[in-house]
Tab-separated table of C-alpha atoms in Angstrom:
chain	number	residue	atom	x	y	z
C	10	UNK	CA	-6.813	-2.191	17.920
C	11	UNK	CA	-6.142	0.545	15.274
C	12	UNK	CA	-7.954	0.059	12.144
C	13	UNK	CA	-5.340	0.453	8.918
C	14	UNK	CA	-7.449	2.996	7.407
C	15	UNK	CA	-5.870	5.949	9.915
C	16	UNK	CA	-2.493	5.557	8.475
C	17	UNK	CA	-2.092	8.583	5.435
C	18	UNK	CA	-1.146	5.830	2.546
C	19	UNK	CA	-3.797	3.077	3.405
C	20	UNK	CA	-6.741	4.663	0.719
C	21	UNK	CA	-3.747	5.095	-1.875
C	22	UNK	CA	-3.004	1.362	-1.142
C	23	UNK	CA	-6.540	-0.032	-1.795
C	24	UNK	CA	-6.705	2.253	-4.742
C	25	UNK	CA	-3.610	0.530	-5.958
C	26	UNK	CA	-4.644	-2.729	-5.552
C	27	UNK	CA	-8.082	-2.229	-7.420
C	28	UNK	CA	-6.056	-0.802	-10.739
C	29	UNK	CA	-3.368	-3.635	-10.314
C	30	UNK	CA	-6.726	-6.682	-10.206
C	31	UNK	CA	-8.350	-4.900	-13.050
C	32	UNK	CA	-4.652	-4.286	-14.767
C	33	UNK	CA	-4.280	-7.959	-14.091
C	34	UNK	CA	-7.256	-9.772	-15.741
C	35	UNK	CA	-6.893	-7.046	-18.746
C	36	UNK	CA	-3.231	-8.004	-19.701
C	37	UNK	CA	-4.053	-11.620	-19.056
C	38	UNK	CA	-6.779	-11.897	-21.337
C	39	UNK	CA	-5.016	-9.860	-24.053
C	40	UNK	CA	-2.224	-12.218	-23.519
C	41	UNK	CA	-3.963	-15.149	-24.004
C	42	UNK	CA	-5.849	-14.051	-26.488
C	43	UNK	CA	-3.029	-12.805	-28.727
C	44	UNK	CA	-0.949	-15.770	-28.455
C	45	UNK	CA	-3.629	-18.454	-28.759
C	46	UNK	CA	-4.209	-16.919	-32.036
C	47	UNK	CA	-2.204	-18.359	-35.128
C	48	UNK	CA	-2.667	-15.202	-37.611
C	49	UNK	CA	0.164	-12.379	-38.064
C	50	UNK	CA	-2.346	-10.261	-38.213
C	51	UNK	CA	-3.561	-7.372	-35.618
C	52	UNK	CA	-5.608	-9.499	-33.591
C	53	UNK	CA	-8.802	-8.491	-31.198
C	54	UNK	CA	-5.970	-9.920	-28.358
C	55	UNK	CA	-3.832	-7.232	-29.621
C	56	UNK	CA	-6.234	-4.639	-28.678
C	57	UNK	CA	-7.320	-5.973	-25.020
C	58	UNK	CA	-3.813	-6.305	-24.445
C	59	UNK	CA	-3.266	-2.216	-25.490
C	60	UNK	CA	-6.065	-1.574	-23.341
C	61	UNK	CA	-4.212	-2.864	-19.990
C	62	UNK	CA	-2.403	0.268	-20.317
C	63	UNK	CA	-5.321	2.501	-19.287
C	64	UNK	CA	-5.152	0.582	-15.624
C	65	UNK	CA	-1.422	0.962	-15.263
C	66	UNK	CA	-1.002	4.468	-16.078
C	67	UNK	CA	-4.101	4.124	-12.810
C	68	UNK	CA	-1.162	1.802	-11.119
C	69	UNK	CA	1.719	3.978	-11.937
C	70	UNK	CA	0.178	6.734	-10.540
C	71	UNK	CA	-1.073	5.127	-6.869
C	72	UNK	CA	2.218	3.769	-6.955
C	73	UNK	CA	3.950	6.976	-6.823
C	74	UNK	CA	1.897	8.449	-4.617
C	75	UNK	CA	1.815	5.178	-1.751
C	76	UNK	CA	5.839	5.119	-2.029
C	77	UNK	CA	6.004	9.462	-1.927
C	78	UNK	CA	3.549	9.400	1.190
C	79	UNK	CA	6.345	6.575	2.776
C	80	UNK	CA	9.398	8.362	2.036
C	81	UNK	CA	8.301	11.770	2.942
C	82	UNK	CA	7.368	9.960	6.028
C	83	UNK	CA	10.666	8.343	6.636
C	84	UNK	CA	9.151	5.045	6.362
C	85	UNK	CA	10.905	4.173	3.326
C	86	UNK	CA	14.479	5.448	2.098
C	87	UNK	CA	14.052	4.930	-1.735
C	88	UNK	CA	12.354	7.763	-3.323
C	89	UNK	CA	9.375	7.521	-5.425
C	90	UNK	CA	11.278	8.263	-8.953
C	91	UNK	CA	12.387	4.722	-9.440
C	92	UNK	CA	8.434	4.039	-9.889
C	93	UNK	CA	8.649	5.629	-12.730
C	94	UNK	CA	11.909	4.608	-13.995
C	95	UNK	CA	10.600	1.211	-13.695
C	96	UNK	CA	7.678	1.405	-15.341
C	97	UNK	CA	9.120	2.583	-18.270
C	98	UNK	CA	11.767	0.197	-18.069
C	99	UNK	CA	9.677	-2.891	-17.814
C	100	UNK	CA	6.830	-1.353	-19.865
C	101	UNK	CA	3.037	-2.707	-19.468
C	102	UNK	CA	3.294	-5.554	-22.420
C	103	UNK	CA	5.447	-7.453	-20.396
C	104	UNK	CA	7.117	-6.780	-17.087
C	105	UNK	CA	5.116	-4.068	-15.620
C	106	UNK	CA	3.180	-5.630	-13.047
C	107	UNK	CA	6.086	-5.844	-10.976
C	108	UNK	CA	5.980	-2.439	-10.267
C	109	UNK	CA	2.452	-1.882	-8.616
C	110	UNK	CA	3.169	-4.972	-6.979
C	111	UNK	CA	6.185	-4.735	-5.407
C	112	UNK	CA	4.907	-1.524	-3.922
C	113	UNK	CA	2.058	-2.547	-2.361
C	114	UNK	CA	4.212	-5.685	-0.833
C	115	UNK	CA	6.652	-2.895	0.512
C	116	UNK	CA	3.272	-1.148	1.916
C	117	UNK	CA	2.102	-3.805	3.555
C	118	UNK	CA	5.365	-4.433	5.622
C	119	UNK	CA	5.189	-1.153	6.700
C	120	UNK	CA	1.958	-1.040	7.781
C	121	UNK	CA	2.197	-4.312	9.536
C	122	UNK	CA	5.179	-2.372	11.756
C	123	UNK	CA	3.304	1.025	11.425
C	124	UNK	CA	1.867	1.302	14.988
C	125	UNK	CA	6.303	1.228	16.463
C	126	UNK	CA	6.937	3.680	13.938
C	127	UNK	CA	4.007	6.516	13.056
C	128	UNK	CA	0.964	7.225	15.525
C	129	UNK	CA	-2.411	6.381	13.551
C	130	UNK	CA	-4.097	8.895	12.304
C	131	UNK	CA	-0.968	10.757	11.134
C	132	UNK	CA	-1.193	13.274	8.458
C	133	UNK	CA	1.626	13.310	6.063
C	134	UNK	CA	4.267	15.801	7.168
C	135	UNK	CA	4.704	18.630	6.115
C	136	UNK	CA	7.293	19.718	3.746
C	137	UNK	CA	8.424	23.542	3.160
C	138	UNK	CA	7.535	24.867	-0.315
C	139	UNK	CA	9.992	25.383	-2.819
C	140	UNK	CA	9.629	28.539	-4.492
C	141	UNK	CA	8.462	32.396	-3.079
C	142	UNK	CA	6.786	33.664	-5.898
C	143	UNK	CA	7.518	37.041	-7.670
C	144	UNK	CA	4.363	39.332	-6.113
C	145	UNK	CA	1.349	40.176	-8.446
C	146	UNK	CA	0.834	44.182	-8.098
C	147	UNK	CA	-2.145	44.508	-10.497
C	148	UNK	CA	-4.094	41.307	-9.929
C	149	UNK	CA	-7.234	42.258	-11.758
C	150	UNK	CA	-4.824	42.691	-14.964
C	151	UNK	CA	-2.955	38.638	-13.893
C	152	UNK	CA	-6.268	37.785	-13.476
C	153	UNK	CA	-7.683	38.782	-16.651
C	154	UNK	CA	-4.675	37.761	-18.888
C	155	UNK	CA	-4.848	34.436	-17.739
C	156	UNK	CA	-8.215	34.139	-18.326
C	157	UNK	CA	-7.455	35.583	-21.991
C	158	UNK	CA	-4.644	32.440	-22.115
C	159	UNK	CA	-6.697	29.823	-20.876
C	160	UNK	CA	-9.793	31.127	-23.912
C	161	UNK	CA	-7.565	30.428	-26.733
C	162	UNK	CA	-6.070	27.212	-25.020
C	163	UNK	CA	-9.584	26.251	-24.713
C	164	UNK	CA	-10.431	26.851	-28.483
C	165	UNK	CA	-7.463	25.134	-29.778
C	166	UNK	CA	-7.901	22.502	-27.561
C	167	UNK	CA	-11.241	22.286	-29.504
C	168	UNK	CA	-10.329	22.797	-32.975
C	169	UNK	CA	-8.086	19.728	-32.473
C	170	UNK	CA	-10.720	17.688	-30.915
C	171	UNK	CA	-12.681	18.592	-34.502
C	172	UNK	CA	-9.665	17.514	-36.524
C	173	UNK	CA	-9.409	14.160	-34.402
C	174	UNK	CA	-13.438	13.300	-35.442
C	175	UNK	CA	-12.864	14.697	-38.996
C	176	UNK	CA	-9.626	12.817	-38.951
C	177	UNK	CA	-12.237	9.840	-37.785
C	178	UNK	CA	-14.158	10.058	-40.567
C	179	UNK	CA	-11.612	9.952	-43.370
C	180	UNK	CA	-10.014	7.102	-41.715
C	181	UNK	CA	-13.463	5.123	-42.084
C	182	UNK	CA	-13.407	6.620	-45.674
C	183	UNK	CA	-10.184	5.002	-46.657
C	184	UNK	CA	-11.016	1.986	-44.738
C	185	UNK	CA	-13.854	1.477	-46.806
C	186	UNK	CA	-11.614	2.067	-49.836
C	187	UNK	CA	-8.785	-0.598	-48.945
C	188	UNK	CA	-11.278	-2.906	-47.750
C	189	UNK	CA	-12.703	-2.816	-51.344
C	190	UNK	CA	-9.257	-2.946	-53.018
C	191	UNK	CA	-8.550	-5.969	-50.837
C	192	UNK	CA	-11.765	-7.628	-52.303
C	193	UNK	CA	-10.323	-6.972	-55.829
C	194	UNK	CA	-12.217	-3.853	-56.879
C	195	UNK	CA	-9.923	-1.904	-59.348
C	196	UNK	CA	-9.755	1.810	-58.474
C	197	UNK	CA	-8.752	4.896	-61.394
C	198	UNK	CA	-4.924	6.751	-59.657
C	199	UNK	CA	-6.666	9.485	-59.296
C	200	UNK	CA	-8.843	8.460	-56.664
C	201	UNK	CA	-6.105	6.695	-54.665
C	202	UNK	CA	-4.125	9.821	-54.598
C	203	UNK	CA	-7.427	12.224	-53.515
C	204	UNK	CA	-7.621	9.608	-50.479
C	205	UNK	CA	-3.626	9.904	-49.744
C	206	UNK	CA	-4.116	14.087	-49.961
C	207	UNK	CA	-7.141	13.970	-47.657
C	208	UNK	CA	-5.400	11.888	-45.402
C	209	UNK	CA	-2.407	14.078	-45.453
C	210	UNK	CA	-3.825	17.475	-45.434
C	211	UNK	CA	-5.864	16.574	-42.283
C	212	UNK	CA	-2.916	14.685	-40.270
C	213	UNK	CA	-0.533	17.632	-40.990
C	214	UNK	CA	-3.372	19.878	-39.534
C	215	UNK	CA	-3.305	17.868	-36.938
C	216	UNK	CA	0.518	18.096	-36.110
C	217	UNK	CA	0.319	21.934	-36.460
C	218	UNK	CA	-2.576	22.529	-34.545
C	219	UNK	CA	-1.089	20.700	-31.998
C	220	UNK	CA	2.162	22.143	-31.687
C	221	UNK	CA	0.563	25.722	-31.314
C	222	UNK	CA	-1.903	24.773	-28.878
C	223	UNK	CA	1.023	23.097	-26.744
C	224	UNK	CA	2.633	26.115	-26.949
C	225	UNK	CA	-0.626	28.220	-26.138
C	226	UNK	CA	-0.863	25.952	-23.423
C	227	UNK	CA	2.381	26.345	-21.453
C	228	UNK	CA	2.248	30.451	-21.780
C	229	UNK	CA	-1.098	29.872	-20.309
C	230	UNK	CA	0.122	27.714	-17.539
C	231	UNK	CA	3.043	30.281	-17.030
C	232	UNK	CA	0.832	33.195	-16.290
C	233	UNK	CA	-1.886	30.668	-14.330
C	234	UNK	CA	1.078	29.739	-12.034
C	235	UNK	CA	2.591	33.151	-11.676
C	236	UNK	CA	-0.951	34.266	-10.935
C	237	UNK	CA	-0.701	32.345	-7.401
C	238	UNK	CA	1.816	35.281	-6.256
C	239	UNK	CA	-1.233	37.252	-5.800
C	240	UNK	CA	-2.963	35.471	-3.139
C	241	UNK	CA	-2.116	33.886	0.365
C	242	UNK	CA	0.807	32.991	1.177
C	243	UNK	CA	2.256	33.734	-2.708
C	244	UNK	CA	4.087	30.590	-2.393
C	245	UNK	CA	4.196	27.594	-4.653
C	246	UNK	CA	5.849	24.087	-4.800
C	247	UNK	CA	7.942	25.297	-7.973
C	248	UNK	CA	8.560	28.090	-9.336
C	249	UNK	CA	6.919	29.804	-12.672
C	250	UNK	CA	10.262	28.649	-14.504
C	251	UNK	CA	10.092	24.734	-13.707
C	252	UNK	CA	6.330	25.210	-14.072
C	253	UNK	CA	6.950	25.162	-17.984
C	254	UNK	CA	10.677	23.496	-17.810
C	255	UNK	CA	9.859	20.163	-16.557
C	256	UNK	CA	7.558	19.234	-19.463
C	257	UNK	CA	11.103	19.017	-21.677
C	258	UNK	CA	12.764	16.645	-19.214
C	259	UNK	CA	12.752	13.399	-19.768
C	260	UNK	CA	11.450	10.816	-17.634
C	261	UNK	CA	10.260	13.655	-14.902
C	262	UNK	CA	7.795	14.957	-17.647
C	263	UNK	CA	6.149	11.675	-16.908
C	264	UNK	CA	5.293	12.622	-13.994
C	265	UNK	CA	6.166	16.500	-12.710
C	266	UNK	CA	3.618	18.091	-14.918
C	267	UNK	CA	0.672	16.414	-13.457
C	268	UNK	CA	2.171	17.407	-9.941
C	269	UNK	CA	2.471	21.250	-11.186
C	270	UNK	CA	-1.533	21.071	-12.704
C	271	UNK	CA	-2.650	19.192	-9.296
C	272	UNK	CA	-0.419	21.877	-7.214
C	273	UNK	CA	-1.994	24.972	-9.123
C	274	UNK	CA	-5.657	23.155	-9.201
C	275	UNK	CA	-5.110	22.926	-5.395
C	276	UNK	CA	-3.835	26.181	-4.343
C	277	UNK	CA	-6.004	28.697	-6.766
C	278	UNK	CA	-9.025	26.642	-5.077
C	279	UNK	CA	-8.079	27.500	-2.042
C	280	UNK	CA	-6.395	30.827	-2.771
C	281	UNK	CA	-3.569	29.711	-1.938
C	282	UNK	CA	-4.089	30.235	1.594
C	283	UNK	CA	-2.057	27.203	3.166
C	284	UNK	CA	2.292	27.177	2.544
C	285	UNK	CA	1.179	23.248	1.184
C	286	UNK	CA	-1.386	21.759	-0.357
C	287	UNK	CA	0.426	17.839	-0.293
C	288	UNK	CA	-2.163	16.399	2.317
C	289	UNK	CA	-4.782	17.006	-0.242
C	290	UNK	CA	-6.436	14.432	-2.686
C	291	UNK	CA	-5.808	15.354	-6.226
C	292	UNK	CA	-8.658	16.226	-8.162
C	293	UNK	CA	-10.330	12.992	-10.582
C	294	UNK	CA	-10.369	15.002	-13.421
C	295	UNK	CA	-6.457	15.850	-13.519
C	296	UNK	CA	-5.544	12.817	-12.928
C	297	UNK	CA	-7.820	11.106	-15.759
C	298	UNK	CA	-6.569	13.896	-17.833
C	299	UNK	CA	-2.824	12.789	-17.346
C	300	UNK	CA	-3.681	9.095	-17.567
C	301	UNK	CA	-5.447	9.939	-20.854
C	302	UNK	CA	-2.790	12.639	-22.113
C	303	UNK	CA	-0.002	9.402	-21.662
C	304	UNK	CA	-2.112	7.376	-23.086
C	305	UNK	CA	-2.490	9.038	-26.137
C	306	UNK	CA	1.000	9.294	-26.633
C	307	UNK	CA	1.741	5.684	-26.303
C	308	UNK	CA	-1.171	5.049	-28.877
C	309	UNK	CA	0.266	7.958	-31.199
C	310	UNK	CA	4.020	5.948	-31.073
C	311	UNK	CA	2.050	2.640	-31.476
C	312	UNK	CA	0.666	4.028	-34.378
C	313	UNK	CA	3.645	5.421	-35.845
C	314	UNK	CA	5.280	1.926	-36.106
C	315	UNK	CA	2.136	-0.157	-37.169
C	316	UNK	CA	1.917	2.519	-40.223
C	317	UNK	CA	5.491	2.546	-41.222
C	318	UNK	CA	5.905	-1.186	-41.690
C	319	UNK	CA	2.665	-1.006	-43.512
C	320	UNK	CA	3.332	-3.333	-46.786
C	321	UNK	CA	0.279	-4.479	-47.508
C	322	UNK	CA	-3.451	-3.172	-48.086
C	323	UNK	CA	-4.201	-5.575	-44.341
C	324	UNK	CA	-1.107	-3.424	-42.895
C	325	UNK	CA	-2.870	-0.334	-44.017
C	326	UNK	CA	-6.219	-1.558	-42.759
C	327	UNK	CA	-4.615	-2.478	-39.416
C	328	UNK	CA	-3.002	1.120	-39.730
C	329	UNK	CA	-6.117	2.430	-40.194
C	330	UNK	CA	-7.511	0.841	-37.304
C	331	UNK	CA	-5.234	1.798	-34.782
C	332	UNK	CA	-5.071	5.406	-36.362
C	333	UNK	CA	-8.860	5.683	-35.310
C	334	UNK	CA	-8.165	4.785	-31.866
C	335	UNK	CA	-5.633	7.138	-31.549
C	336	UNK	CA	-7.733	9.987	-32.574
C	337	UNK	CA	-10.771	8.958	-30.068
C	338	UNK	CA	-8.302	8.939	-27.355
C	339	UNK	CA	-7.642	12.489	-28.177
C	340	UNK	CA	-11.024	13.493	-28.296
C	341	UNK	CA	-10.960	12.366	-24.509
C	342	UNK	CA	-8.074	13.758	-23.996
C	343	UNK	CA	-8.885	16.956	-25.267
C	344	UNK	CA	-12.297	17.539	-23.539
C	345	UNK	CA	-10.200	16.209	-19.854
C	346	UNK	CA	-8.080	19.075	-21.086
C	347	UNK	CA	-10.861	21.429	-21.574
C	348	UNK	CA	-11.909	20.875	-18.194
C	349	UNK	CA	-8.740	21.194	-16.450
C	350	UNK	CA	-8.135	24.758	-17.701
C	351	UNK	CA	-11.870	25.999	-17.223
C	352	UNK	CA	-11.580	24.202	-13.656
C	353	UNK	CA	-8.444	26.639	-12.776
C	354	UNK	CA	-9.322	29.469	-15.006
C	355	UNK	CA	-12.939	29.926	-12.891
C	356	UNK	CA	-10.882	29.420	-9.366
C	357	UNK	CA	-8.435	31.892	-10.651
C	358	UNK	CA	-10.827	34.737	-11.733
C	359	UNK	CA	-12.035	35.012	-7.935
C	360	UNK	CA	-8.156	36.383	-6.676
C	361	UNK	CA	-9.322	39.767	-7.927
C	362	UNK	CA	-12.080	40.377	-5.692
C	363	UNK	CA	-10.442	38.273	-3.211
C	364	UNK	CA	-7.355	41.037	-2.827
C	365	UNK	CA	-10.349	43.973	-2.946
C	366	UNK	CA	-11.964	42.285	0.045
C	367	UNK	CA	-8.479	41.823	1.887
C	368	UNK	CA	-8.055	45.297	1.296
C	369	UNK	CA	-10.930	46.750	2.211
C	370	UNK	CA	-10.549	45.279	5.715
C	371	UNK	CA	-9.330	47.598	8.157
C-alpha cells in the first residue's frame, strides 16, 4: 500500500494542518477571553486574539500552495486565487478558519482517490515559464549594480528598524506621561506639546523613510530580476515589468510578490539553470518575511483606527500600546528583510564568474 507522503501536496497538507491547530486554540482563547471580559477597554483577550493572525497568514499561505499543487495537477478545477479572496473576505477575527479548513477537507478527498488519478511519487508538473528575459551583455556591470541596489536597500531597511526602537522608546515615554495624567498629576502645556512634537517628528520619519526605502527596494528588485537574463536558461516566471507591477495590484499583491522573491531566491541559487524552479520548497526565511511584512500592515491599519477614535487619556494609552507592537513587528520585519536581500544579493554576485567560467570552456 502507498504511503500518502509520495503524493507532491501531502507535506504542504500536514504543514497546513499544524498552523490551522495552533491558529485554532489562539483565536479560541482570544475569543473567550475578550468576551468573558465586561470592560470596554483593550483587553489582554484583545491581544491573543490579534496574535491568531501570525498562524493564518502560516494557513493562508499552505493553503495556496496545497490547492496550486492540485490544480496545476488537474486534480482540482478551482484555482488557488479564491484562497486569497477568501481570506480577506472572511478575515481572521471571525470567519477565517473556513478557509484552511475547507482546503485541507478538499485535500483529503483527493488523496483518498489519488492512487485512480496520479501515480505516487509524482512530482508536480511542469509548467512553461512565462517570460524570456532581455539578455545581460556585461554581467560583471548587472552584477555589481545590483549589489550597489541591494547596499542602500539594506541601510534603509536599517535606519527604519532604528526609527521603529527609537519610535519604541518615546512611546514608553509618553506612556509614562498619560499614565501619570490619568493618576491626576497636572502637567505645564509646554511639556504636553514637546511629547506631541517628539511623537510626530519621529512617526513622520518613519513614513518617509519608508516610502524611499520601498522605492529603493523595487529598483533593487528590478535590476536583481533582470540580472537572471545573464545566466542559464535567462528565463523567469515573470517578467522584469510584473516583477515591480504586481506589488500595486490589489488582492494579487497579497500574494504575487512573495512568489516573484521565492522565484528569484530560487533561480539566482541555482543560476538559473532549470526553465522552473516550482517543484522546489520555498526558502523559511521568505516566507516568514512575507508573513511578517502582512502582518505588519494589518497591525499598522489596526493601529490607525485604535488612535483615531482615541478620546480619552485610556484610548491614548491603548493607542500607545498597540503603537509599540506595531513598531516591534517592524523591527522583525525589517531584519527578515535584511536577510532576504543579502540572501539573493550573495547568490547573485557569483553570475559573474559563473559566465567567465562558461566562457572559458572550449
Amino acid at each position: 500500500m502507498t504511503s500518502q507522503s509520495a503524493y507532491p501536496w501531502t507535506a504542504d497538507t500536514q504543514r497546513l494542518r499544524n498552523w490551522l491547530i495552533a491558529y485554532l486554540i489562539v483565536w479560541i482563547v482570544g475569543l473567550y477571553a475578550t468576551f468573558s471580559s465586561f470592560s470596554h477597554d483593550l483587553t489582554p483577550g484583545f491581544y491573543v486574539l490579534l496574535l491568531c493572525i501570525l498562524p493564518y497568514i502560516g494557513c493562508v499561505v499552505y493553503a495556496y500552495r496545497v490547492q496550486n499543487q492540485l490544480n496545476v495537477s488537474g486534480l482540482y478545477r478551482p484555482g488557488a486565487w479564491q484562497v486569497i479572496v477568501g481570506a480577506v473576505i472572511l478575515n481572521p477575527l471571525v470567519f477565517g478558519f473556513l478557509i484552511p479548513a475547507s482546503v485541507l477537507w478538499t485535500a483529503r478527498g483527493i488523496t483518498r482517490r489519488a492512487p485512480t488519478i496520479a501515480p505516487p511519487g509524482s512530482p508536480t508538473p511542469y509548467r512553461t515559464p512565462q517570460a524570456q528575459l532581455p539578455p545581460v551583455a556585461d554581467v560583471a556591470a548587472a552584477t555589481a549594480a545590483g549589489h550597489t541596489r541591494a547596499r542602500w536597500t539594506i541601510g534603509l531597511l536599517y535606519t527604519g528598524l532604528a526609527l521603529d526602537g527609537l519610535a519604541i522608546i518615546s512611546d514608553f515615554l509618553q506612556r509614562g506621561l498619560l499614565s501619570r495624567i490619568a493618576a491626576g498629576e497636572q502637567f505645564p502645556e509646554a511639556v504636553l506639546l514637546s511629547n506631541d512634537s517628539r511623537q510626530g517628528l519621529i512617526g513622520g520619519a518613519q513614513v518617509l523613510v519608508f516610502v524611499v526605502t520601498a522605492i529603493v527596494w523595487l529598483v533593487w528588485l528590478h535590476r536583481a530580476y533582470a540580472n537572471l537574463g545573464a545566466v542559464g536558461v535567462r528565463k523567469a516566471k515573470f517578467t522584469t515589468g510584473w516583477a515591480v507591477g504586481y506589488w500595486f495590484v490589489p488582492f494579487v499583491n497579497l500574494v504575487r510578490p512573495y512568489q516573484i522573491v521565492v522565484d528569484l531566491w530560487q533561480r539566482s541559487d541555482r543560476l538559473n539553470a532549470e526553465a522552473s524552479v516550482e517543484h522546489l520548497p520555498g526558502p523559511p526565511v521568505i516566507a516568514w518575511w512575507w508573513g511578517v511584512y502582512l502582518l505588519s500592515g494589518f497591525a499598522g491599519r489596526v493601529f490607525a483606527n485604535v488612535s483615531g477614535a482615541a478620546h480619552t487619556v485610556q484610548d491614548l494609552i491603548n493607542a500607545t500600546d498597540v503603537g509599540v507592537v506595531v513598531d516591534v513587528i517592524g523591527i522583525i520585519s525589517a531584519l527578515l528583510a535584511i536577510a532576504v536581500v543579502r540572501g539573493i544579493d550573495e547568490r547573485q554576485r557569483r553570475f559573474a564568474s559563473q559566465r567567465t567560467t562558461m566562457a572559458s570552456v572550449p
